[in-house]
mmCIF file of C-alpha atoms in Angstrom:
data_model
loop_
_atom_site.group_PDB
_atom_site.id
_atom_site.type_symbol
_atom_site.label_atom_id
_atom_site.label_comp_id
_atom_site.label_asym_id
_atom_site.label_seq_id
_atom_site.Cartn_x
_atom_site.Cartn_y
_atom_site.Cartn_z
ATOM 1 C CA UNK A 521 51.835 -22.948 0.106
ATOM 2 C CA UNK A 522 49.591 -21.282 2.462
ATOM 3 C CA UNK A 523 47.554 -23.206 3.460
ATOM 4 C CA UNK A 524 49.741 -26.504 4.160
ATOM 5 C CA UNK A 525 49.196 -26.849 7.874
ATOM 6 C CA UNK A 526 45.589 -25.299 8.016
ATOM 7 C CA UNK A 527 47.426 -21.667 8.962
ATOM 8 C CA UNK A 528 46.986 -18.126 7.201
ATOM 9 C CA UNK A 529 50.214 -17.305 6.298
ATOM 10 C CA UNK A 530 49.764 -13.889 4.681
ATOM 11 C CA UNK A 531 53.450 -12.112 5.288
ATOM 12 C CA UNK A 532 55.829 -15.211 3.823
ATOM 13 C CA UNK A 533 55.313 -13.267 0.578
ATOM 14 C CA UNK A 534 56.869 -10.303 1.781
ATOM 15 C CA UNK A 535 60.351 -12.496 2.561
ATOM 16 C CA UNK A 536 62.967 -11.706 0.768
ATOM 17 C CA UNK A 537 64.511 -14.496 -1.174
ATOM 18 C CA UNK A 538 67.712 -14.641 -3.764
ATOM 19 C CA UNK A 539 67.259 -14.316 -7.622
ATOM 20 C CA UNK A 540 69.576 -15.857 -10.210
ATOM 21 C CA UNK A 541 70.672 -18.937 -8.085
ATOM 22 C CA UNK A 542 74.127 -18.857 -6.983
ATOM 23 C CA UNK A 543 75.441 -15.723 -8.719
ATOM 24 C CA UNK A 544 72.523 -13.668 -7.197
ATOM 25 C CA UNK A 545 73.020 -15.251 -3.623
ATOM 26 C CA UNK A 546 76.739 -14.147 -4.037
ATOM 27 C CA UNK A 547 76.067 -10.837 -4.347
ATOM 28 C CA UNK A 548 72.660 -10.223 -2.346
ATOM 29 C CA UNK A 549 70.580 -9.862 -5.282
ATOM 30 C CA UNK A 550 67.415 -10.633 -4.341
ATOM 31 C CA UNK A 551 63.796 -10.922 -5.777
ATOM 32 C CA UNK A 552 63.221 -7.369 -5.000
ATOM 33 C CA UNK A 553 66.011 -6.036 -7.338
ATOM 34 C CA UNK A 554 65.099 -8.439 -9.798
ATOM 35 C CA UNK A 555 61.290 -6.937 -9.881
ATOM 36 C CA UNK A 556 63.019 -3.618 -9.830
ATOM 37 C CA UNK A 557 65.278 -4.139 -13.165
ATOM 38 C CA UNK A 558 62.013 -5.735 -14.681
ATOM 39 C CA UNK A 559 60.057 -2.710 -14.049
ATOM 40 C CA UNK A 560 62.945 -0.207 -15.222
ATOM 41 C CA UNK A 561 63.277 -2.710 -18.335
ATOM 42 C CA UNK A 562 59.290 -2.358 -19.009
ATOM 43 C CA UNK A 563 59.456 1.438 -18.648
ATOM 44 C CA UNK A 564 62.107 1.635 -20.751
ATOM 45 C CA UNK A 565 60.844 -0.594 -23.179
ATOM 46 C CA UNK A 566 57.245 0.787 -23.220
ATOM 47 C CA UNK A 567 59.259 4.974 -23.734
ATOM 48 C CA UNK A 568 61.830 3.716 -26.168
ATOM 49 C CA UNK A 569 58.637 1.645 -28.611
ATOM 50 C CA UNK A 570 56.550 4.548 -27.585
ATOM 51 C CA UNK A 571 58.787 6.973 -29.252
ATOM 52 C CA UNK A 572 60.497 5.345 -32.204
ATOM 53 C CA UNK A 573 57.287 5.529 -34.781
ATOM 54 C CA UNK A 574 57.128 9.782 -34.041
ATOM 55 C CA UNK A 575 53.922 9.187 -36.234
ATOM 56 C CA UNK A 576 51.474 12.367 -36.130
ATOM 57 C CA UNK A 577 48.747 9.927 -35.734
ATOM 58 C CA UNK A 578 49.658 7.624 -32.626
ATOM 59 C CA UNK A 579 49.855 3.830 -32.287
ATOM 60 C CA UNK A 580 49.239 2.223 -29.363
ATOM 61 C CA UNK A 581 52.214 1.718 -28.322
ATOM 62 C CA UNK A 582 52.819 5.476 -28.597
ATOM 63 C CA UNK A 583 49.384 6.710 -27.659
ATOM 64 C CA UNK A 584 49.939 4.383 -24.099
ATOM 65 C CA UNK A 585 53.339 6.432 -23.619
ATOM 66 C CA UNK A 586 51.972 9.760 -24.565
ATOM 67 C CA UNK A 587 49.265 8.825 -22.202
ATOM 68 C CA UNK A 588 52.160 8.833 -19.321
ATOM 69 C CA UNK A 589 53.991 11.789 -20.663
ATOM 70 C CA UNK A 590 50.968 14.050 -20.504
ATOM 71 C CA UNK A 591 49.346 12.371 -17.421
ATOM 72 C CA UNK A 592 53.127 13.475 -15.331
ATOM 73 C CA UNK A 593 53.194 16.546 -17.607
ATOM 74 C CA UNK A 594 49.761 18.324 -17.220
ATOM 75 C CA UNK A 595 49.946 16.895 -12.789
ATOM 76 C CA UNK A 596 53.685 18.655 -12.643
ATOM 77 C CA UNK A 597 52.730 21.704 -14.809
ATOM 78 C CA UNK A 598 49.291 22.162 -12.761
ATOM 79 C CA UNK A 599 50.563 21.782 -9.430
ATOM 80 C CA UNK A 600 54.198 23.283 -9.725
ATOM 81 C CA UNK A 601 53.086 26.057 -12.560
ATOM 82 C CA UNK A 602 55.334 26.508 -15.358
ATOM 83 C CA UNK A 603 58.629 26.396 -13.705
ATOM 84 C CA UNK A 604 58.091 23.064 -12.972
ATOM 85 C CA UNK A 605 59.028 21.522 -16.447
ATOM 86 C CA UNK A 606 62.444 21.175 -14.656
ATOM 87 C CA UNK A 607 61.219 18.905 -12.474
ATOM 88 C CA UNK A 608 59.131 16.766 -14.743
ATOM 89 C CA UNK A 609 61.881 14.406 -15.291
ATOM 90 C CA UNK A 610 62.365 13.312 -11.728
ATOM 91 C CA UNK A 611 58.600 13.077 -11.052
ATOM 92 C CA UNK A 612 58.028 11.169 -14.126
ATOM 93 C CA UNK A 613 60.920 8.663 -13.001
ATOM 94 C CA UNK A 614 59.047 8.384 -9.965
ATOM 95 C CA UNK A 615 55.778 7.857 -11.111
ATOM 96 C CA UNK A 616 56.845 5.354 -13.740
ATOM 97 C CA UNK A 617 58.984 3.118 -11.070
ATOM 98 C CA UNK A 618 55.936 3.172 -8.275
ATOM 99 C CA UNK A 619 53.228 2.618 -11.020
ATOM 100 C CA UNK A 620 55.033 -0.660 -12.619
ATOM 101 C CA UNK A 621 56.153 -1.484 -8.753
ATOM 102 C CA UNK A 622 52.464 -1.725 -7.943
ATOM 103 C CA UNK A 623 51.426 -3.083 -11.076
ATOM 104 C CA UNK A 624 53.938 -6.067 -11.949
ATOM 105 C CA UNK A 625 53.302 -7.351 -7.922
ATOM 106 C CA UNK A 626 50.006 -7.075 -8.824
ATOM 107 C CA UNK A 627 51.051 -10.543 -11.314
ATOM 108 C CA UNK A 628 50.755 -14.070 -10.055
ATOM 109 C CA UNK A 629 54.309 -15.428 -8.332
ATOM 110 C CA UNK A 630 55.335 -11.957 -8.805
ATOM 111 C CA UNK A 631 56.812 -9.858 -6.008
ATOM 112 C CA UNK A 632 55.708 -5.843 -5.200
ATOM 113 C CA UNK A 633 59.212 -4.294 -4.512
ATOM 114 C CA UNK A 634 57.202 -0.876 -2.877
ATOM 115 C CA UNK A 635 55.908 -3.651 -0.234
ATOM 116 C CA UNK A 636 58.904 -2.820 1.462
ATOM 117 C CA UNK A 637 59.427 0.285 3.749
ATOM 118 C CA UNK A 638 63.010 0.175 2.784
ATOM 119 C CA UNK A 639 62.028 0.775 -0.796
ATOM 120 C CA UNK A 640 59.353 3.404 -0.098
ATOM 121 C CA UNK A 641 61.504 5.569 2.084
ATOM 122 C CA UNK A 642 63.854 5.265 0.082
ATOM 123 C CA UNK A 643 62.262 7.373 -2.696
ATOM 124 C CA UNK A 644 60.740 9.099 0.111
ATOM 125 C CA UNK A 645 63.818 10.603 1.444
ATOM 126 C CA UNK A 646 65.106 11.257 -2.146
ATOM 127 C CA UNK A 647 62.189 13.317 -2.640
ATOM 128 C CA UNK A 648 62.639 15.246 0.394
ATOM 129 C CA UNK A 649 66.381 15.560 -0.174
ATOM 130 C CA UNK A 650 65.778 16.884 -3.628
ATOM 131 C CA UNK A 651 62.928 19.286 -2.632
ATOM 132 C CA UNK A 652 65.166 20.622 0.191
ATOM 133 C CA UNK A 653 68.023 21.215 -2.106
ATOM 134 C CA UNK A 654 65.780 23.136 -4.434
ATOM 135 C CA UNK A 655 64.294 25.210 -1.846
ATOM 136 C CA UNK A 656 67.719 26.141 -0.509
ATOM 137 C CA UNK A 657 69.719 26.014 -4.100
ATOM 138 C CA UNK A 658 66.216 28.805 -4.808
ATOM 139 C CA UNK A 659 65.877 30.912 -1.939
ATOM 140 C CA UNK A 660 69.128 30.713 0.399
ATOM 141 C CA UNK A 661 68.575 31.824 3.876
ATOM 142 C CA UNK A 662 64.718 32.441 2.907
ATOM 143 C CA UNK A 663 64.270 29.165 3.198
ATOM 144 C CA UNK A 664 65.000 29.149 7.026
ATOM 145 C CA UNK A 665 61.565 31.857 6.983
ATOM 146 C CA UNK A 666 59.427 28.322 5.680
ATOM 147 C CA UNK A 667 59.745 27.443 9.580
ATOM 148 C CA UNK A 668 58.474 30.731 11.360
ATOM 149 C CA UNK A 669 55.474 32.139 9.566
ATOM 150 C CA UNK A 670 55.970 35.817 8.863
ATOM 151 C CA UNK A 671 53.956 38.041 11.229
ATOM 152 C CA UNK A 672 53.600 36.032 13.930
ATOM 153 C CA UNK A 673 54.832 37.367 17.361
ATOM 154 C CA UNK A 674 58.558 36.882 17.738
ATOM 155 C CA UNK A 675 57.829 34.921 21.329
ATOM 156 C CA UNK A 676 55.795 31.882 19.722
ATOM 157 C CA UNK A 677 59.143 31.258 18.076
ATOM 158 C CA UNK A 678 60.272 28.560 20.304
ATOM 159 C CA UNK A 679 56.751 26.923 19.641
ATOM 160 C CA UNK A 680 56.271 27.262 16.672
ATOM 161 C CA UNK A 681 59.395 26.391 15.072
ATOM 162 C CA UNK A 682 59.620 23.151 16.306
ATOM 163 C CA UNK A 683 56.343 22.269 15.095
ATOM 164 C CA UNK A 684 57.181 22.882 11.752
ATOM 165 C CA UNK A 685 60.527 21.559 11.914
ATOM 166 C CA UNK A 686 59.123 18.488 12.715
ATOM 167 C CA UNK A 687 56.066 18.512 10.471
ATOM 168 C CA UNK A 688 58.419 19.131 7.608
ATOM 169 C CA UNK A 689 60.474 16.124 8.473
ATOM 170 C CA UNK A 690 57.563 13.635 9.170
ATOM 171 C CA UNK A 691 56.864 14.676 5.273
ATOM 172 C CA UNK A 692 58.924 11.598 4.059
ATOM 173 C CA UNK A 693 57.937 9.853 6.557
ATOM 174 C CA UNK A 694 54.142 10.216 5.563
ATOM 175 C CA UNK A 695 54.814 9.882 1.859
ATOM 176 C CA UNK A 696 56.745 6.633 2.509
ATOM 177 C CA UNK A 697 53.817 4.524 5.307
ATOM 178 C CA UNK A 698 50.971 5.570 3.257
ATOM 179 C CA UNK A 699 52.795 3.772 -0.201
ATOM 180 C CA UNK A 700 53.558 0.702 1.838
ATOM 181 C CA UNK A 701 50.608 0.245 4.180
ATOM 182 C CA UNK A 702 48.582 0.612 1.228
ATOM 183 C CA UNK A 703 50.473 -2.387 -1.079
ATOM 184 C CA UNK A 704 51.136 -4.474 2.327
ATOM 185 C CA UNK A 705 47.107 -4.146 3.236
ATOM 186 C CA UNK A 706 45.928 -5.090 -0.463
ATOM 187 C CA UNK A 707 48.773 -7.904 -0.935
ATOM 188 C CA UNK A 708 47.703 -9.351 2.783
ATOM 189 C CA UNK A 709 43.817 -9.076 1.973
ATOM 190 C CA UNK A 710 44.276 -10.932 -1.617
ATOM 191 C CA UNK A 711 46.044 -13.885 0.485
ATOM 192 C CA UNK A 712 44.030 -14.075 3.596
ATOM 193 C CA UNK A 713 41.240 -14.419 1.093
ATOM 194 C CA UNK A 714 42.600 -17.024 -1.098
ATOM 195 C CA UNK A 715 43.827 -18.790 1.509
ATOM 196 C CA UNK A 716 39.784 -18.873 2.583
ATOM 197 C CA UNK A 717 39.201 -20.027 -0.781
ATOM 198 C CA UNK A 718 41.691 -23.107 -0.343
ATOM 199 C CA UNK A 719 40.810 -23.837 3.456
ATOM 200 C CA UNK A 720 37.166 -23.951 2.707
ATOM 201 C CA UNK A 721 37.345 -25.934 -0.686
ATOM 202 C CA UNK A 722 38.339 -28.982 1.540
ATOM 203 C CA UNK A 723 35.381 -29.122 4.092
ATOM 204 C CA UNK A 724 33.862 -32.359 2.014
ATOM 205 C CA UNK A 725 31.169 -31.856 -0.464
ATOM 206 C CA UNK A 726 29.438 -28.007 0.085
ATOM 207 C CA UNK A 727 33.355 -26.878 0.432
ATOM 208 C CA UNK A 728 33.619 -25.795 -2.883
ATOM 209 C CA UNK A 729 30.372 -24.163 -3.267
ATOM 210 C CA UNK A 730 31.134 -22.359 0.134
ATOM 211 C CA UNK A 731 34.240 -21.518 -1.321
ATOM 212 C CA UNK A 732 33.040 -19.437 -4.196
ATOM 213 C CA UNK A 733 32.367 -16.696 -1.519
ATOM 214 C CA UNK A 734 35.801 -15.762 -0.825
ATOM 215 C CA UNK A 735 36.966 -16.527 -4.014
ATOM 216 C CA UNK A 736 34.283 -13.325 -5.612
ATOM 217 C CA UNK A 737 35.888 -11.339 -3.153
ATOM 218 C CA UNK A 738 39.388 -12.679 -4.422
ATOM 219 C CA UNK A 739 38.021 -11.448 -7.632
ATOM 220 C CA UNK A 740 36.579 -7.871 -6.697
ATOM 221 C CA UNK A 741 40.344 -7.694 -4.982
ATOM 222 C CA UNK A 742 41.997 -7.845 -7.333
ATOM 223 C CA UNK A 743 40.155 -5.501 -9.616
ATOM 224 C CA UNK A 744 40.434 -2.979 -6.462
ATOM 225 C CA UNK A 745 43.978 -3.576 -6.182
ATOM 226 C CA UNK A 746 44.880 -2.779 -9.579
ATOM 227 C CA UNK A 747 43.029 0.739 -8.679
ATOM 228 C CA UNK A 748 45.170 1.132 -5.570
ATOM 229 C CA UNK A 749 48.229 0.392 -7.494
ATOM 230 C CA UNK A 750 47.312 3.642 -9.576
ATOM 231 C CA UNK A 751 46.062 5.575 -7.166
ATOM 232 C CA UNK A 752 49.175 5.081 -5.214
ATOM 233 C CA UNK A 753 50.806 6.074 -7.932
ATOM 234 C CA UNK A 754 49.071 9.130 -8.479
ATOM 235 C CA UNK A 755 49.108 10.057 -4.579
ATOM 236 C CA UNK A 756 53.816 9.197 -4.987
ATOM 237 C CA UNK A 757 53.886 11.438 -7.729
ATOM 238 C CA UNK A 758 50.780 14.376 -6.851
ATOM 239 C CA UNK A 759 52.800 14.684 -3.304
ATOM 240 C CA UNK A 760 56.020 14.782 -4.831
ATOM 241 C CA UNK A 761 54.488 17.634 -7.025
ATOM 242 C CA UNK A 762 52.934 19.388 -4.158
ATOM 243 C CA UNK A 763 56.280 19.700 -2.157
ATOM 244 C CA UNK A 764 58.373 20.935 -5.303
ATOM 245 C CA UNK A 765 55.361 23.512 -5.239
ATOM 246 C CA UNK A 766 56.454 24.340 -1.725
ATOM 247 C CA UNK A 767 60.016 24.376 -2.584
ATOM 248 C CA UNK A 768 60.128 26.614 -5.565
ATOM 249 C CA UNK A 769 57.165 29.119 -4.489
ATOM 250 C CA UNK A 770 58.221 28.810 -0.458
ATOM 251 C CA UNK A 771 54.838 28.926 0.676
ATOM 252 C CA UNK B 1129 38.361 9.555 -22.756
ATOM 253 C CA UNK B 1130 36.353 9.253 -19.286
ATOM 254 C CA UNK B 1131 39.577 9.313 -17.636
ATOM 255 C CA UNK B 1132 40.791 12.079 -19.317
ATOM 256 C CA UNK B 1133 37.528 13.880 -18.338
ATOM 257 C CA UNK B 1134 37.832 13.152 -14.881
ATOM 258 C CA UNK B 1135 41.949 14.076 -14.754
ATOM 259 C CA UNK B 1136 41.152 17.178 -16.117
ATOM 260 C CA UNK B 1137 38.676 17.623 -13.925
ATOM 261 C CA UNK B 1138 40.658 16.903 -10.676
ATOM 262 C CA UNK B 1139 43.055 19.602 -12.435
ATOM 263 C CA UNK B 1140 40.372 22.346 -12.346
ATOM 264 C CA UNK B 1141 39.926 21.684 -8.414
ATOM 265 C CA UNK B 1142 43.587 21.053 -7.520
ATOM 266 C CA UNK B 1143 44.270 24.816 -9.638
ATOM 267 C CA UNK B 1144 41.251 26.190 -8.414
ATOM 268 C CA UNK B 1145 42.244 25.439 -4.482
ATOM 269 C CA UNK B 1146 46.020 26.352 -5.230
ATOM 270 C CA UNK B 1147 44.447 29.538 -6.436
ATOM 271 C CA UNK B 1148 45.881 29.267 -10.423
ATOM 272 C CA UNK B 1149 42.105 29.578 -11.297
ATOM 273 C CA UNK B 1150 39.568 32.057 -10.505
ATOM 274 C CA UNK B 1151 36.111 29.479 -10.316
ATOM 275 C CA UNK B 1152 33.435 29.077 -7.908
ATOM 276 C CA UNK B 1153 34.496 27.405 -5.209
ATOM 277 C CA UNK B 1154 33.487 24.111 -5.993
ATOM 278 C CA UNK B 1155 36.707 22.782 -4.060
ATOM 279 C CA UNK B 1156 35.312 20.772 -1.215
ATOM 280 C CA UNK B 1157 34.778 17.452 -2.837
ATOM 281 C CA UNK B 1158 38.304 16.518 -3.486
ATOM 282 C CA UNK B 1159 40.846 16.785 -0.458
ATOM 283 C CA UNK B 1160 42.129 19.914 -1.089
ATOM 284 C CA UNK B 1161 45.579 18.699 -0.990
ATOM 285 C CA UNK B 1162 45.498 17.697 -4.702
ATOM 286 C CA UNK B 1163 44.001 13.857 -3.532
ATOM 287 C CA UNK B 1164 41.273 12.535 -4.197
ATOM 288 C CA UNK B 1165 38.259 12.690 -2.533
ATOM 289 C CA UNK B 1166 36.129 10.136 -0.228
ATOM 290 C CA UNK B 1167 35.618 10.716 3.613
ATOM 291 C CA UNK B 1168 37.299 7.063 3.899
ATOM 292 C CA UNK B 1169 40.516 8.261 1.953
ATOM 293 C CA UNK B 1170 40.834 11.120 3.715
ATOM 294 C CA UNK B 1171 40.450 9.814 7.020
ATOM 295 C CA UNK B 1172 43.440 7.708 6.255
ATOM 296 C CA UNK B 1173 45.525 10.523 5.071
ATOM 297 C CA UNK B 1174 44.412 12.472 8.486
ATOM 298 C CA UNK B 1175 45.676 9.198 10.394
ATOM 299 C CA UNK B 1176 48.652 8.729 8.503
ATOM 300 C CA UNK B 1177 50.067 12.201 8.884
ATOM 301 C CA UNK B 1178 49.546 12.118 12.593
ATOM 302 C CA UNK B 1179 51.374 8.780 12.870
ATOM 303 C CA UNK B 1180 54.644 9.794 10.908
ATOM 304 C CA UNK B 1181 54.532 13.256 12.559
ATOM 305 C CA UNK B 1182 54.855 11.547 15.966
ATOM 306 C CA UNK B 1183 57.343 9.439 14.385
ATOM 307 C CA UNK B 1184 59.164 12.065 13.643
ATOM 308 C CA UNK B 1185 59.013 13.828 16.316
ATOM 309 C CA UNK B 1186 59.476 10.806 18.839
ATOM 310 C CA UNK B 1187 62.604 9.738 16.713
ATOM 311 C CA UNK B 1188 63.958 13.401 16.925
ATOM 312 C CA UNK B 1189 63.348 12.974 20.699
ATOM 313 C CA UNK B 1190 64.941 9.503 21.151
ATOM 314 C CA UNK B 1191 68.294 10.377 18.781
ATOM 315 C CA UNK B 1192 68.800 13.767 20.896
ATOM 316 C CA UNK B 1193 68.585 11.663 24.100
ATOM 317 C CA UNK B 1194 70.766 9.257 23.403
ATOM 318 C CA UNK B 1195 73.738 11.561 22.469
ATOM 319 C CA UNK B 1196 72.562 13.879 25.115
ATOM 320 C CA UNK B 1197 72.258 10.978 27.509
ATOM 321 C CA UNK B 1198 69.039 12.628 28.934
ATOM 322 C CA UNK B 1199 66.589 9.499 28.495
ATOM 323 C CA UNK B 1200 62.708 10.306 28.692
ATOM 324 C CA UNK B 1201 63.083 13.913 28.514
ATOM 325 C CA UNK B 1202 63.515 15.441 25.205
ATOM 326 C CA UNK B 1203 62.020 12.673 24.055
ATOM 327 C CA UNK B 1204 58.619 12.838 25.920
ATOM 328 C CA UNK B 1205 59.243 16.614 25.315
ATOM 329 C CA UNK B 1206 59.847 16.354 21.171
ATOM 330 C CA UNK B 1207 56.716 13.287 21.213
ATOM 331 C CA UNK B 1208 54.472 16.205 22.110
ATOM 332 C CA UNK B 1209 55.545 18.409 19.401
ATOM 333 C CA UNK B 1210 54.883 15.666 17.403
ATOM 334 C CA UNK B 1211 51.912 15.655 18.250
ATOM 335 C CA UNK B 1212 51.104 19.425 17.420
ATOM 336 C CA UNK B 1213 52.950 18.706 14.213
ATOM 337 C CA UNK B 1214 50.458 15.745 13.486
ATOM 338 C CA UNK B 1215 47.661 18.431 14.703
ATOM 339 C CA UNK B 1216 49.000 20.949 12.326
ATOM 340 C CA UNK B 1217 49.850 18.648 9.524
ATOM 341 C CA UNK B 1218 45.743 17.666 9.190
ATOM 342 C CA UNK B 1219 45.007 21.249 9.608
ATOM 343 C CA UNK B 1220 47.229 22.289 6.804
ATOM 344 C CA UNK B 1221 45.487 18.700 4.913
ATOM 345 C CA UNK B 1222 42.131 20.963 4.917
ATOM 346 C CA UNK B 1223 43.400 24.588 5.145
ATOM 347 C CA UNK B 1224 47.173 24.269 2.290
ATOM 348 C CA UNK B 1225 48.991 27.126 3.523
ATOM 349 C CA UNK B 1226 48.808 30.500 1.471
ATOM 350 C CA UNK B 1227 52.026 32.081 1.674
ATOM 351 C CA UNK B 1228 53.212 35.222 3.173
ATOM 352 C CA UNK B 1229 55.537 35.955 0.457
ATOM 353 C CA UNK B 1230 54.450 35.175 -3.380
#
């Protein structure tokens, strides 16, 4: 599709298009949503198999969602501290929906839902509303002290709050670009480069040998992308940890 | 079990840096914001947290000049405390604040 019309058209994949035919095009249901109920499906599929054996010895099925469990577990409990088994829940949620985001985009025809800023500040913002809440539903007024370090001199005040108002609020902000620069860079890079592969495989007879070139890179892409869409992961959830650390110690 | 190695690794520096662990400090090789490490990685973290904290502060800026109806000035005014936010989000990226209070 790319290449019809000798062009590099790396950001039609990002369009939005309606799922289910006519019923989804009624009610704006759209590709997107459709990845998203897959990925919710898979996570609940992969939890619910996971769990049902309870055997002392583990499957796989329930060794890969043990894997998750203590993976969340053991980054919640080791950057929150113990108090942050309330949490685990939400972080887990969070990890779970980014990782299979990442992961199921990562499949041909497939579409990557956290592409989307919408998406990705989305979760951002719930994550700062919920740490927010915490802090204040923890420490009342305290809180407002997370904005003016104690001990410095009362006249830096008008300085220095602002500063941190602002660095708290460009939180989501951060948490949100780096998720979708990072899928939007990887998905671009995979088509610019097998859009080479296509371009080049037509230039006569050495076409497809020249053509092998971007198609290794296609392949060391891909293998790279499948990191990213961890790591990303990882970074969602790590972050989301690190600012329910603020939240409940208020430092 | 590699990866399990290297997570629990990664957990010995992120509770080392947050001060859970008493070790020797062996903290500089992974960002000591609980990421991992790489010069490249954190580069883009460092750009990243700039960026959104001008954002931020640039949006703050433009929303209190349109109700104010004061156009460039509170938002060339809350652009540069963006900017010191960006500043003082990277230092906090290398330096994660220890608190006053517990």
């Amino acid at each position: 599709m790319a290449a019809e019309g000798k062009t590099i058209d790396a950001l039609s994949q990002f369009e939005l298009t309606h799922a289910f035919g006519p019923i989804g095009a009624a009610v704006n249901f759209t590709q997107s949503n459709a990845h998203m109920l897959a990925a919710c499906v898979v996570v609940v599929l992969i939890m619910a198999m996971g769990m049902a054996p309870r055997a002392v010895v583990p499957g796989r099925f329930q060794a890969l969602a043990e894997t998750f469990y203590e993976f969340v577990e053991n980054l919640v409990t080791g950057q929150v501290g113990h108090e942050g088994k309330r949490y685990f829940p939400f972080v887990f949620a969070l990890f779970m929906f980014v990782l299979f985001g990442n992961v199921i985009g990562l499949l041909p025809y497939a579409f990557t839902y956290t592409s989307h800023i919408a998406v990705t500040f989305g979760l951002a913002f719930l994550v700062f509303l919920v740490t927010t809440v915490v802090a204040i539903a923890l420490h009342g007024k305290k809180f407002l002290g997370y904005f003016f370090p104690e001990g410095a001199p009362l006249w830096l005040a008008p300085i220095i709050v602002p500063v941190e108002v602002v660095s708290y609020l460009s939180r989501p902000i951060s948490l949100s670009v780096r998720l979708f620069a990072n899928m939007v860079a990887g998905h671009v890079l995979l088509k610019v480069f097998a859009t080479f592969v296509v371009l080049l495989g037509g230039l006569g007879i050495v076409g497809p040998f020249i053509a092998t070139l971007p198609l290794a890179v296609n392949v060391l892409l891909v293998g790279f992308e499948f990191l990213v869409a961890f790591l990303q992961a990882y970074v969602f959830a790590i972050l989301t940890s690190i600012y329910l650390h603020d939240a409940v110690h208020l430092h | 079990m590699n990866e399990r190695d290297d997570f629990d690794a990664r957990l010995k520096r992120a509770r080392q840096r947050r001060g859970l662990d008493k070790g020797d400090g062996d903290a500089a090789q992974g960002g000591p914001s609980g990421l991992p490490g790489g010069a490249l990685r954190i580069g883009m973290r460092a750009g990243i947290e700039v960026v959104s904290a001008l954002i931020a502060g640039g949006g703050i800026g433009w929303f209190l000049d349109r109700w104010l109806g004061s156009f460039p000035w509170l938002f060339l005014v809350f652009f540069l405390v963006g900017g010191a936010a960006g500043v003082l989000n990277v230092y906090r990226l290398f330096n994660p604040r220890r608190g006053a209070q517990g």
